[in-house]
Every structure is written in C-alpha cells, then in structure tokens.
Amino acid sequence: EDQVTQSPEALRLQEGESSSLNCSYTVSGLRGLFWYRQDPGKGPEFLFTLYSAGEEKEKERLKATLTKKESFLHITAPKPEDSATYLCAVQAGSGGSNYKLTFGKGTLLTVNP
Amino acid sequence: DTGVSQDPRHKITKRGQNVTFRCDPISEHNRLYWYRQTLGQGPEFLTYFQNEAQLEKSRLLSDRFSAERPKGSFSTLEIQRTEQGDSAMYLCASSTPRQEDAPRHRILTQYFGPGTRLTVL
C-alpha cells in the first residue's frame, strides 16, 4: 500500500526565515509526486509535479526537489502570505490504481511578520 | 481555462437526510475524481470516472454513497441517510486533457475544486 509521511506537522517561521518541508514516500512504481497548497476552507491548489529522482521545480519563493525516497519543499525568505497547509501526494504506476493520489497529512506553515 | 467548480460550497443537514453535490470539471478534462477530507487529514480517494464510466470505488464509499457522471461532463455525488461521520469536505478534481498529445504533466496533474463542506447534525 502506498504511504506518504510529511514532517513536521506544523512549522512556525519568522518572515524571511528560510526552511524546508519533508515528504517521504513508499510506493510501487512512482508516476508522479505532487505538491499542493491548501488555504483554510478551500480546495488544494496545484504547485508542482515531479517525476524522477534529481528533478527540481521552482516557483517564486518555493523550490521542490525529489529523491528516490523523499521530496523537499524549500521555502526561501517566506512572507506571511505563504502561510497555508502544504500537501504532498503520490501517484503510483503499478496495478489498476495508477490514477488516484495518495496524500500525506500536510504541514501547516505559519509565517509571522 | 476555467477551473473546477463545485456546488454547493456548504451544506448543513440533519442525520438521516439525503444530500447531493455537483462537480463541473475543467471542460477539456475526461477524468474526474472525488475525494473526502476530514480535519487535520489529507484528502482520501473515493471514486474515479473516465468519461462517463465509473472505473473504481474506494472501500471508503459505502452503499449509502453513489456517484454518476452522465454524458462524461458534470458529476454528482449523493449520500443517502447521512450520518454524523459523513461530516467532511468533499473535493472534486479533474485531469487529462482529451487530446492525445498533451504534455505529461497535464495528463497526470489533478486540479481540485473549492470543495463542498458537509455538516451533519
């Protein structure tokens, strides 16, 4: 069974204090690893898709990286508007269930001004 | 592209009542998914449609739940005889443009709607 574990569960930063969120996964045949941002009471907003170890994607203050066992979401010089829950999900390629996403519980990021 | 839309955004009902939610996917997408999310958890897969065919239902989807996608366009999720444990955010997502030469990231990435928050009293 596919498993996704995110750490830490919650992270509090000061504005400008860079840090990283971790997503470790166990899947059989990774098709893609996805990062989403979720604001309270809203649906997940797509950020990145990563396909293979060594791949990196960047968007504004966010950078996602992927290894064979985990992914990191690096946040450089965060601002208060970066406060949200960040969700990691995997899509596996084995068997018939190669379309559903398996999510972690998320990391709640709070950036104080 | 207009995004995925869901209606209603909020629903409060009494235990034992039936409720129905609607999802309109991104117009060019042929795959549609339903997920459920409870407080402090990530979304959990419920069911999946490719065009009008429902190809899989999770074990989370009891007999009280039914989903349809007539004509491969919008989808509905109905919950009969609601229970307090059904209280959650119900999320719809869509993916996979119909054209066969779409780039890989557009095929795999699921785009979510704003969700329907269900509260069962």
PDB file of C-alpha atoms in Angstrom:
ATOM      1  CA  GLU A   1       0.000   0.000   0.000  1.00  0.00           C
ATOM      2  CA  ASP A   2       1.270   3.459  -0.924  1.00  0.00           C
ATOM      3  CA  GLN A   3       2.286   5.609   2.043  1.00  0.00           C
ATOM      4  CA  VAL A   4       3.158   9.284   2.356  1.00  0.00           C
ATOM      5  CA  THR A   5       4.525  10.871   5.526  1.00  0.00           C
ATOM      6  CA  GLN A   6       5.023  14.603   5.899  1.00  0.00           C
ATOM      7  CA  SER A   7       7.115  16.375   8.514  1.00  0.00           C
ATOM      8  CA  PRO A   8       6.942  18.474  10.507  1.00  0.00           C
ATOM      9  CA  GLU A   9       3.189  18.530  11.169  1.00  0.00           C
ATOM     10  CA  ALA A  10       3.417  22.249  11.886  1.00  0.00           C
ATOM     11  CA  LEU A  11       6.129  24.847  11.324  1.00  0.00           C
ATOM     12  CA  ARG A  12       6.236  28.399  12.534  1.00  0.00           C
ATOM     13  CA  LEU A  13       8.706  30.796  10.865  1.00  0.00           C
ATOM     14  CA  GLN A  14       9.543  34.443  11.051  1.00  0.00           C
ATOM     15  CA  GLU A  15       9.230  36.407   7.826  1.00  0.00           C
ATOM     16  CA  GLY A  16      12.447  35.928   5.863  1.00  0.00           C
ATOM     17  CA  GLU A  17      13.471  32.754   7.740  1.00  0.00           C
ATOM     18  CA  SER A  18      14.067  30.045   5.122  1.00  0.00           C
ATOM     19  CA  SER A  19      13.245  26.396   5.836  1.00  0.00           C
ATOM     20  CA  SER A  20      12.259  23.073   4.254  1.00  0.00           C
ATOM     21  CA  LEU A  21       9.282  20.737   4.460  1.00  0.00           C
ATOM     22  CA  ASN A  22       9.784  16.996   4.053  1.00  0.00           C
ATOM     23  CA  CYS A  23       7.678  14.360   2.290  1.00  0.00           C
ATOM     24  CA  SER A  24       8.826  10.748   2.485  1.00  0.00           C
ATOM     25  CA  TYR A  25       7.025   8.121   0.445  1.00  0.00           C
ATOM     26  CA  THR A  26       6.760   4.390  -0.112  1.00  0.00           C
ATOM     27  CA  VAL A  27       5.173   3.408  -3.410  1.00  0.00           C
ATOM     28  CA  SER A  28       5.444   0.728  -6.026  1.00  0.00           C
ATOM     29  CA  GLY A  29       6.343   2.477  -9.256  1.00  0.00           C
ATOM     30  CA  LEU A  30       6.171   6.252  -8.834  1.00  0.00           C
ATOM     31  CA  ARG A  31       4.423   8.020 -11.720  1.00  0.00           C
ATOM     32  CA  GLY A  32       4.480  11.435 -10.142  1.00  0.00           C
ATOM     33  CA  LEU A  33       4.857  13.336  -6.871  1.00  0.00           C
ATOM     34  CA  PHE A  34       2.720  16.408  -6.390  1.00  0.00           C
ATOM     35  CA  TRP A  35       2.833  19.399  -4.075  1.00  0.00           C
ATOM     36  CA  TYR A  36      -0.318  21.361  -3.326  1.00  0.00           C
ATOM     37  CA  ARG A  37      -1.049  24.388  -1.182  1.00  0.00           C
ATOM     38  CA  GLN A  38      -4.320  24.494   0.760  1.00  0.00           C
ATOM     39  CA  ASP A  39      -5.767  27.559   2.462  1.00  0.00           C
ATOM     40  CA  PRO A  40      -8.373  27.089   5.225  1.00  0.00           C
ATOM     41  CA  GLY A  41     -11.779  26.095   3.865  1.00  0.00           C
ATOM     42  CA  LYS A  42     -10.559  25.838   0.266  1.00  0.00           C
ATOM     43  CA  GLY A  43      -9.526  23.097  -2.126  1.00  0.00           C
ATOM     44  CA  PRO A  44      -5.884  22.186  -2.756  1.00  0.00           C
ATOM     45  CA  GLU A  45      -4.090  24.461  -5.222  1.00  0.00           C
ATOM     46  CA  PHE A  46      -1.554  22.778  -7.504  1.00  0.00           C
ATOM     47  CA  LEU A  47       2.076  23.837  -7.127  1.00  0.00           C
ATOM     48  CA  PHE A  48       4.456  21.271  -8.671  1.00  0.00           C
ATOM     49  CA  THR A  49       4.704  17.863 -10.329  1.00  0.00           C
ATOM     50  CA  LEU A  50       7.966  15.890 -10.065  1.00  0.00           C
ATOM     51  CA  TYR A  51       8.566  12.665 -11.986  1.00  0.00           C
ATOM     52  CA  SER A  52      12.040  11.307 -11.311  1.00  0.00           C
ATOM     53  CA  ALA A  53      14.863  11.471  -8.783  1.00  0.00           C
ATOM     54  CA  GLY A  54      17.056  14.519  -9.240  1.00  0.00           C
ATOM     55  CA  GLU A  55      14.294  16.651 -10.681  1.00  0.00           C
ATOM     56  CA  GLU A  56      13.749  20.178  -9.334  1.00  0.00           C
ATOM     57  CA  LYS A  57      10.998  22.738  -9.912  1.00  0.00           C
ATOM     58  CA  GLU A  58      10.833  26.378  -8.786  1.00  0.00           C
ATOM     59  CA  LYS A  59       8.079  28.921  -8.433  1.00  0.00           C
ATOM     60  CA  GLU A  60       8.674  32.271  -6.772  1.00  0.00           C
ATOM     61  CA  ARG A  61       9.945  31.520  -3.221  1.00  0.00           C
ATOM     62  CA  LEU A  62       9.267  27.776  -3.487  1.00  0.00           C
ATOM     63  CA  LYS A  63      11.547  25.038  -4.786  1.00  0.00           C
ATOM     64  CA  ALA A  64      10.641  21.347  -4.866  1.00  0.00           C
ATOM     65  CA  THR A  65      13.195  18.540  -5.146  1.00  0.00           C
ATOM     66  CA  LEU A  66      12.834  14.771  -5.456  1.00  0.00           C
ATOM     67  CA  THR A  67      14.955  11.772  -4.468  1.00  0.00           C
ATOM     68  CA  LYS A  68      14.083   8.078  -4.642  1.00  0.00           C
ATOM     69  CA  LYS A  69      12.610   8.138  -1.148  1.00  0.00           C
ATOM     70  CA  GLU A  70      11.573  11.701  -0.391  1.00  0.00           C
ATOM     71  CA  SER A  71      10.803  15.159  -1.610  1.00  0.00           C
ATOM     72  CA  PHE A  72      11.580  18.525  -0.100  1.00  0.00           C
ATOM     73  CA  LEU A  73       9.755  21.793  -0.457  1.00  0.00           C
ATOM     74  CA  HIS A  74      12.207  24.601   0.215  1.00  0.00           C
ATOM     75  CA  ILE A  75      10.803  27.992   1.148  1.00  0.00           C
ATOM     76  CA  THR A  76      13.206  30.887   0.716  1.00  0.00           C
ATOM     77  CA  ALA A  77      12.605  34.157   2.582  1.00  0.00           C
ATOM     78  CA  PRO A  78       8.938  33.380   3.264  1.00  0.00           C
ATOM     79  CA  LYS A  79       6.268  36.040   3.612  1.00  0.00           C
ATOM     80  CA  PRO A  80       3.103  35.939   5.741  1.00  0.00           C
ATOM     81  CA  GLU A  81       1.048  35.180   2.597  1.00  0.00           C
ATOM     82  CA  ASP A  82       2.915  31.870   2.306  1.00  0.00           C
ATOM     83  CA  SER A  83       1.064  30.692   5.416  1.00  0.00           C
ATOM     84  CA  ALA A  84      -1.009  27.633   4.461  1.00  0.00           C
ATOM     85  CA  THR A  85      -1.074  23.853   4.679  1.00  0.00           C
ATOM     86  CA  TYR A  86       1.262  22.224   2.177  1.00  0.00           C
ATOM     87  CA  LEU A  87       0.176  18.798   0.965  1.00  0.00           C
ATOM     88  CA  CYS A  88       2.322  16.158  -0.703  1.00  0.00           C
ATOM     89  CA  ALA A  89       0.732  13.407  -2.821  1.00  0.00           C
ATOM     90  CA  VAL A  90       1.979  10.495  -4.901  1.00  0.00           C
ATOM     91  CA  GLN A  91       0.554   8.698  -7.889  1.00  0.00           C
ATOM     92  CA  ALA A  92       1.827   5.145  -8.325  1.00  0.00           C
ATOM     93  CA  GLY A  93       2.089   3.219 -11.519  1.00  0.00           C
ATOM     94  CA  SER A  94       1.575  -0.405 -10.530  1.00  0.00           C
ATOM     95  CA  GLY A  95      -1.656  -2.356 -10.862  1.00  0.00           C
ATOM     96  CA  GLY A  96      -5.007  -0.825 -11.708  1.00  0.00           C
ATOM     97  CA  SER A  97      -4.991   2.062  -9.250  1.00  0.00           C
ATOM     98  CA  ASN A  98      -2.492   4.137 -11.174  1.00  0.00           C
ATOM     99  CA  TYR A  99      -4.600   7.271 -11.238  1.00  0.00           C
ATOM    100  CA  LYS A 100      -5.565   8.063  -7.661  1.00  0.00           C
ATOM    101  CA  LEU A 101      -3.497  10.344  -5.466  1.00  0.00           C
ATOM    102  CA  THR A 102      -2.362   9.229  -2.025  1.00  0.00           C
ATOM    103  CA  PHE A 103      -1.852  12.252   0.226  1.00  0.00           C
ATOM    104  CA  GLY A 104       0.128  12.917   3.357  1.00  0.00           C
ATOM    105  CA  LYS A 105      -1.490  14.745   6.263  1.00  0.00           C
ATOM    106  CA  GLY A 106       0.188  18.004   5.329  1.00  0.00           C
ATOM    107  CA  THR A 107       2.438  20.558   7.018  1.00  0.00           C
ATOM    108  CA  LEU A 108       0.757  23.631   8.486  1.00  0.00           C
ATOM    109  CA  LEU A 109       3.100  26.560   7.821  1.00  0.00           C
ATOM    110  CA  THR A 110       2.684  29.831   9.694  1.00  0.00           C
ATOM    111  CA  VAL A 111       4.870  32.801   8.759  1.00  0.00           C
ATOM    112  CA  ASN A 112       4.849  35.622  11.273  1.00  0.00           C
ATOM    113  CA  PRO A 113       5.562  39.224  10.174  1.00  0.00           C
TER     114      PRO A 113
ATOM    115  CA  ASP B   1      -9.175  27.706 -18.501  1.00  0.00           C
ATOM    116  CA  THR B   2     -11.972  27.995 -16.030  1.00  0.00           C
ATOM    117  CA  GLY B   3     -11.280  25.833 -13.025  1.00  0.00           C
ATOM    118  CA  VAL B   4     -13.190  23.021 -11.380  1.00  0.00           C
ATOM    119  CA  SER B   5     -16.407  24.243  -9.758  1.00  0.00           C
ATOM    120  CA  GLN B   6     -18.472  22.619  -7.020  1.00  0.00           C
ATOM    121  CA  ASP B   7     -21.930  23.320  -5.703  1.00  0.00           C
ATOM    122  CA  PRO B   8     -22.994  23.930  -3.016  1.00  0.00           C
ATOM    123  CA  ARG B   9     -19.983  25.225  -1.120  1.00  0.00           C
ATOM    124  CA  HIS B  10     -21.576  24.463   2.230  1.00  0.00           C
ATOM    125  CA  LYS B  11     -24.340  22.068   3.258  1.00  0.00           C
ATOM    126  CA  ILE B  12     -25.821  21.568   6.696  1.00  0.00           C
ATOM    127  CA  THR B  13     -28.225  18.675   7.077  1.00  0.00           C
ATOM    128  CA  LYS B  14     -29.819  16.541   9.745  1.00  0.00           C
ATOM    129  CA  ARG B  15     -28.858  12.956  10.316  1.00  0.00           C
ATOM    130  CA  GLY B  16     -30.864  10.633   8.066  1.00  0.00           C
ATOM    131  CA  GLN B  17     -31.408  13.130   5.257  1.00  0.00           C
ATOM    132  CA  ASN B  18     -30.118  12.679   1.706  1.00  0.00           C
ATOM    133  CA  VAL B  19     -27.733  15.180   0.129  1.00  0.00           C
ATOM    134  CA  THR B  20     -26.384  15.637  -3.406  1.00  0.00           C
ATOM    135  CA  PHE B  21     -23.304  17.533  -4.516  1.00  0.00           C
ATOM    136  CA  ARG B  22     -22.370  18.632  -8.012  1.00  0.00           C
ATOM    137  CA  CYS B  23     -18.956  18.973  -9.670  1.00  0.00           C
ATOM    138  CA  ASP B  24     -18.198  20.628 -13.012  1.00  0.00           C
ATOM    139  CA  PRO B  25     -14.681  19.689 -14.185  1.00  0.00           C
ATOM    140  CA  ILE B  26     -12.357  21.680 -16.419  1.00  0.00           C
ATOM    141  CA  SER B  27     -14.089  21.411 -19.778  1.00  0.00           C
ATOM    142  CA  GLU B  28     -11.297  19.652 -21.669  1.00  0.00           C
ATOM    143  CA  HIS B  29     -10.682  17.010 -18.983  1.00  0.00           C
ATOM    144  CA  ASN B  30     -12.001  13.472 -19.347  1.00  0.00           C
ATOM    145  CA  ARG B  31     -11.059  12.173 -15.881  1.00  0.00           C
ATOM    146  CA  LEU B  32     -12.919  13.153 -12.744  1.00  0.00           C
ATOM    147  CA  TYR B  33     -12.213  12.201  -9.132  1.00  0.00           C
ATOM    148  CA  TRP B  34     -13.967  12.545  -5.790  1.00  0.00           C
ATOM    149  CA  TYR B  35     -12.020  12.791  -2.536  1.00  0.00           C
ATOM    150  CA  ARG B  36     -13.042  13.329   1.078  1.00  0.00           C
ATOM    151  CA  GLN B  37     -11.040  15.326   3.591  1.00  0.00           C
ATOM    152  CA  THR B  38     -11.553  15.456   7.339  1.00  0.00           C
ATOM    153  CA  LEU B  39      -9.943  17.934   9.726  1.00  0.00           C
ATOM    154  CA  GLY B  40      -6.194  17.519  10.028  1.00  0.00           C
ATOM    155  CA  GLN B  41      -6.001  14.870   7.323  1.00  0.00           C
ATOM    156  CA  GLY B  42      -5.062  14.850   3.677  1.00  0.00           C
ATOM    157  CA  PRO B  43      -7.725  14.114   1.041  1.00  0.00           C
ATOM    158  CA  GLU B  44      -8.701  10.452   0.670  1.00  0.00           C
ATOM    159  CA  PHE B  45      -9.725   8.942  -2.670  1.00  0.00           C
ATOM    160  CA  LEU B  46     -13.386   7.958  -3.063  1.00  0.00           C
ATOM    161  CA  THR B  47     -14.074   7.258  -6.732  1.00  0.00           C
ATOM    162  CA  TYR B  48     -12.894   7.905 -10.288  1.00  0.00           C
ATOM    163  CA  PHE B  49     -14.540   8.407 -13.683  1.00  0.00           C
ATOM    164  CA  GLN B  50     -13.042   8.245 -17.129  1.00  0.00           C
ATOM    165  CA  ASN B  51     -15.569   9.954 -19.360  1.00  0.00           C
ATOM    166  CA  GLU B  52     -18.939   8.565 -18.160  1.00  0.00           C
ATOM    167  CA  ALA B  53     -17.564   5.261 -16.838  1.00  0.00           C
ATOM    168  CA  GLN B  54     -17.019   4.861 -13.101  1.00  0.00           C
ATOM    169  CA  LEU B  55     -13.877   2.747 -13.013  1.00  0.00           C
ATOM    170  CA  GLU B  56     -13.184   2.396  -9.309  1.00  0.00           C
ATOM    171  CA  LYS B  57     -14.804   2.936  -5.933  1.00  0.00           C
ATOM    172  CA  SER B  58     -12.810   3.069  -2.728  1.00  0.00           C
ATOM    173  CA  ARG B  59     -13.745   0.890   0.220  1.00  0.00           C
ATOM    174  CA  LEU B  60     -14.480   4.218   1.956  1.00  0.00           C
ATOM    175  CA  LEU B  61     -17.507   4.557  -0.305  1.00  0.00           C
ATOM    176  CA  SER B  62     -20.275   2.686   1.499  1.00  0.00           C
ATOM    177  CA  ASP B  63     -23.547   1.577  -0.102  1.00  0.00           C
ATOM    178  CA  ARG B  64     -25.076   4.878   1.003  1.00  0.00           C
ATOM    179  CA  PHE B  65     -22.854   6.740  -1.437  1.00  0.00           C
ATOM    180  CA  SER B  66     -23.462   6.873  -5.184  1.00  0.00           C
ATOM    181  CA  ALA B  67     -21.763   8.889  -7.887  1.00  0.00           C
ATOM    182  CA  GLU B  68     -22.679   9.498 -11.501  1.00  0.00           C
ATOM    183  CA  ARG B  69     -21.225  11.292 -14.463  1.00  0.00           C
ATOM    184  CA  PRO B  70     -23.843  11.314 -17.211  1.00  0.00           C
ATOM    185  CA  LYS B  71     -22.514  12.105 -20.684  1.00  0.00           C
ATOM    186  CA  GLY B  72     -18.998  12.433 -19.298  1.00  0.00           C
ATOM    187  CA  SER B  73     -19.485  16.035 -18.247  1.00  0.00           C
ATOM    188  CA  PHE B  74     -20.509  17.112 -14.726  1.00  0.00           C
ATOM    189  CA  SER B  75     -20.696  14.622 -11.866  1.00  0.00           C
ATOM    190  CA  THR B  76     -22.942  14.221  -8.837  1.00  0.00           C
ATOM    191  CA  LEU B  77     -22.193  12.578  -5.508  1.00  0.00           C
ATOM    192  CA  GLU B  78     -25.207  11.545  -3.443  1.00  0.00           C
ATOM    193  CA  ILE B  79     -25.145  10.452   0.182  1.00  0.00           C
ATOM    194  CA  GLN B  80     -28.278   8.719   1.446  1.00  0.00           C
ATOM    195  CA  ARG B  81     -29.304   8.538   5.111  1.00  0.00           C
ATOM    196  CA  THR B  82     -26.464  10.792   6.221  1.00  0.00           C
ATOM    197  CA  GLU B  83     -24.606  10.037   9.441  1.00  0.00           C
ATOM    198  CA  GLN B  84     -22.548  12.362  11.630  1.00  0.00           C
ATOM    199  CA  GLY B  85     -19.406  10.559  10.469  1.00  0.00           C
ATOM    200  CA  ASP B  86     -20.104  11.794   6.931  1.00  0.00           C
ATOM    201  CA  SER B  87     -19.235  15.349   8.009  1.00  0.00           C
ATOM    202  CA  ALA B  88     -16.220  16.339   5.932  1.00  0.00           C
ATOM    203  CA  MET B  89     -15.036  18.392   2.974  1.00  0.00           C
ATOM    204  CA  TYR B  90     -15.907  16.673  -0.300  1.00  0.00           C
ATOM    205  CA  LEU B  91     -13.437  17.555  -3.030  1.00  0.00           C
ATOM    206  CA  CYS B  92     -13.706  17.047  -6.771  1.00  0.00           C
ATOM    207  CA  ALA B  93     -10.714  17.037  -9.113  1.00  0.00           C
ATOM    208  CA  SER B  94     -10.217  16.600 -12.839  1.00  0.00           C
ATOM    209  CA  SER B  95      -7.292  15.743 -15.090  1.00  0.00           C
ATOM    210  CA  THR B  96      -6.148  14.644 -18.510  1.00  0.00           C
ATOM    211  CA  PRO B  97      -6.936  16.786 -21.498  1.00  0.00           C
ATOM    212  CA  ARG B  98      -8.702  14.869 -24.216  1.00  0.00           C
ATOM    213  CA  GLN B  99      -6.048  15.484 -26.856  1.00  0.00           C
ATOM    214  CA  GLU B 100      -3.637  12.573 -27.043  1.00  0.00           C
ATOM    215  CA  ASP B 101      -0.515  14.653 -27.446  1.00  0.00           C
ATOM    216  CA  ALA B 102      -0.929  16.610 -24.221  1.00  0.00           C
ATOM    217  CA  PRO B 103       2.324  17.008 -22.278  1.00  0.00           C
ATOM    218  CA  ARG B 104       2.862  14.543 -19.457  1.00  0.00           C
ATOM    219  CA  HIS B 105       2.350  16.998 -16.609  1.00  0.00           C
ATOM    220  CA  ARG B 106      -1.055  17.956 -17.977  1.00  0.00           C
ATOM    221  CA  ILE B 107      -2.056  14.303 -18.169  1.00  0.00           C
ATOM    222  CA  LEU B 108      -1.195  13.380 -14.596  1.00  0.00           C
ATOM    223  CA  THR B 109      -1.880  16.539 -12.628  1.00  0.00           C
ATOM    224  CA  GLN B 110      -5.234  16.679 -10.865  1.00  0.00           C
ATOM    225  CA  TYR B 111      -6.794  20.110 -10.391  1.00  0.00           C
ATOM    226  CA  PHE B 112      -9.130  20.494  -7.457  1.00  0.00           C
ATOM    227  CA  GLY B 113     -12.304  22.453  -6.968  1.00  0.00           C
ATOM    228  CA  PRO B 114     -13.110  24.547  -3.883  1.00  0.00           C
ATOM    229  CA  GLY B 115     -14.902  21.672  -2.166  1.00  0.00           C
ATOM    230  CA  THR B 116     -18.295  21.209  -0.503  1.00  0.00           C
ATOM    231  CA  ARG B 117     -18.254  21.361   3.293  1.00  0.00           C
ATOM    232  CA  LEU B 118     -20.869  18.955   4.698  1.00  0.00           C
ATOM    233  CA  THR B 119     -22.021  19.198   8.290  1.00  0.00           C
ATOM    234  CA  VAL B 120     -24.383  16.507   9.567  1.00  0.00           C
ATOM    235  CA  LEU B 121     -26.193  17.462  12.771  1.00  0.00           C
TER     236      LEU B 121
END
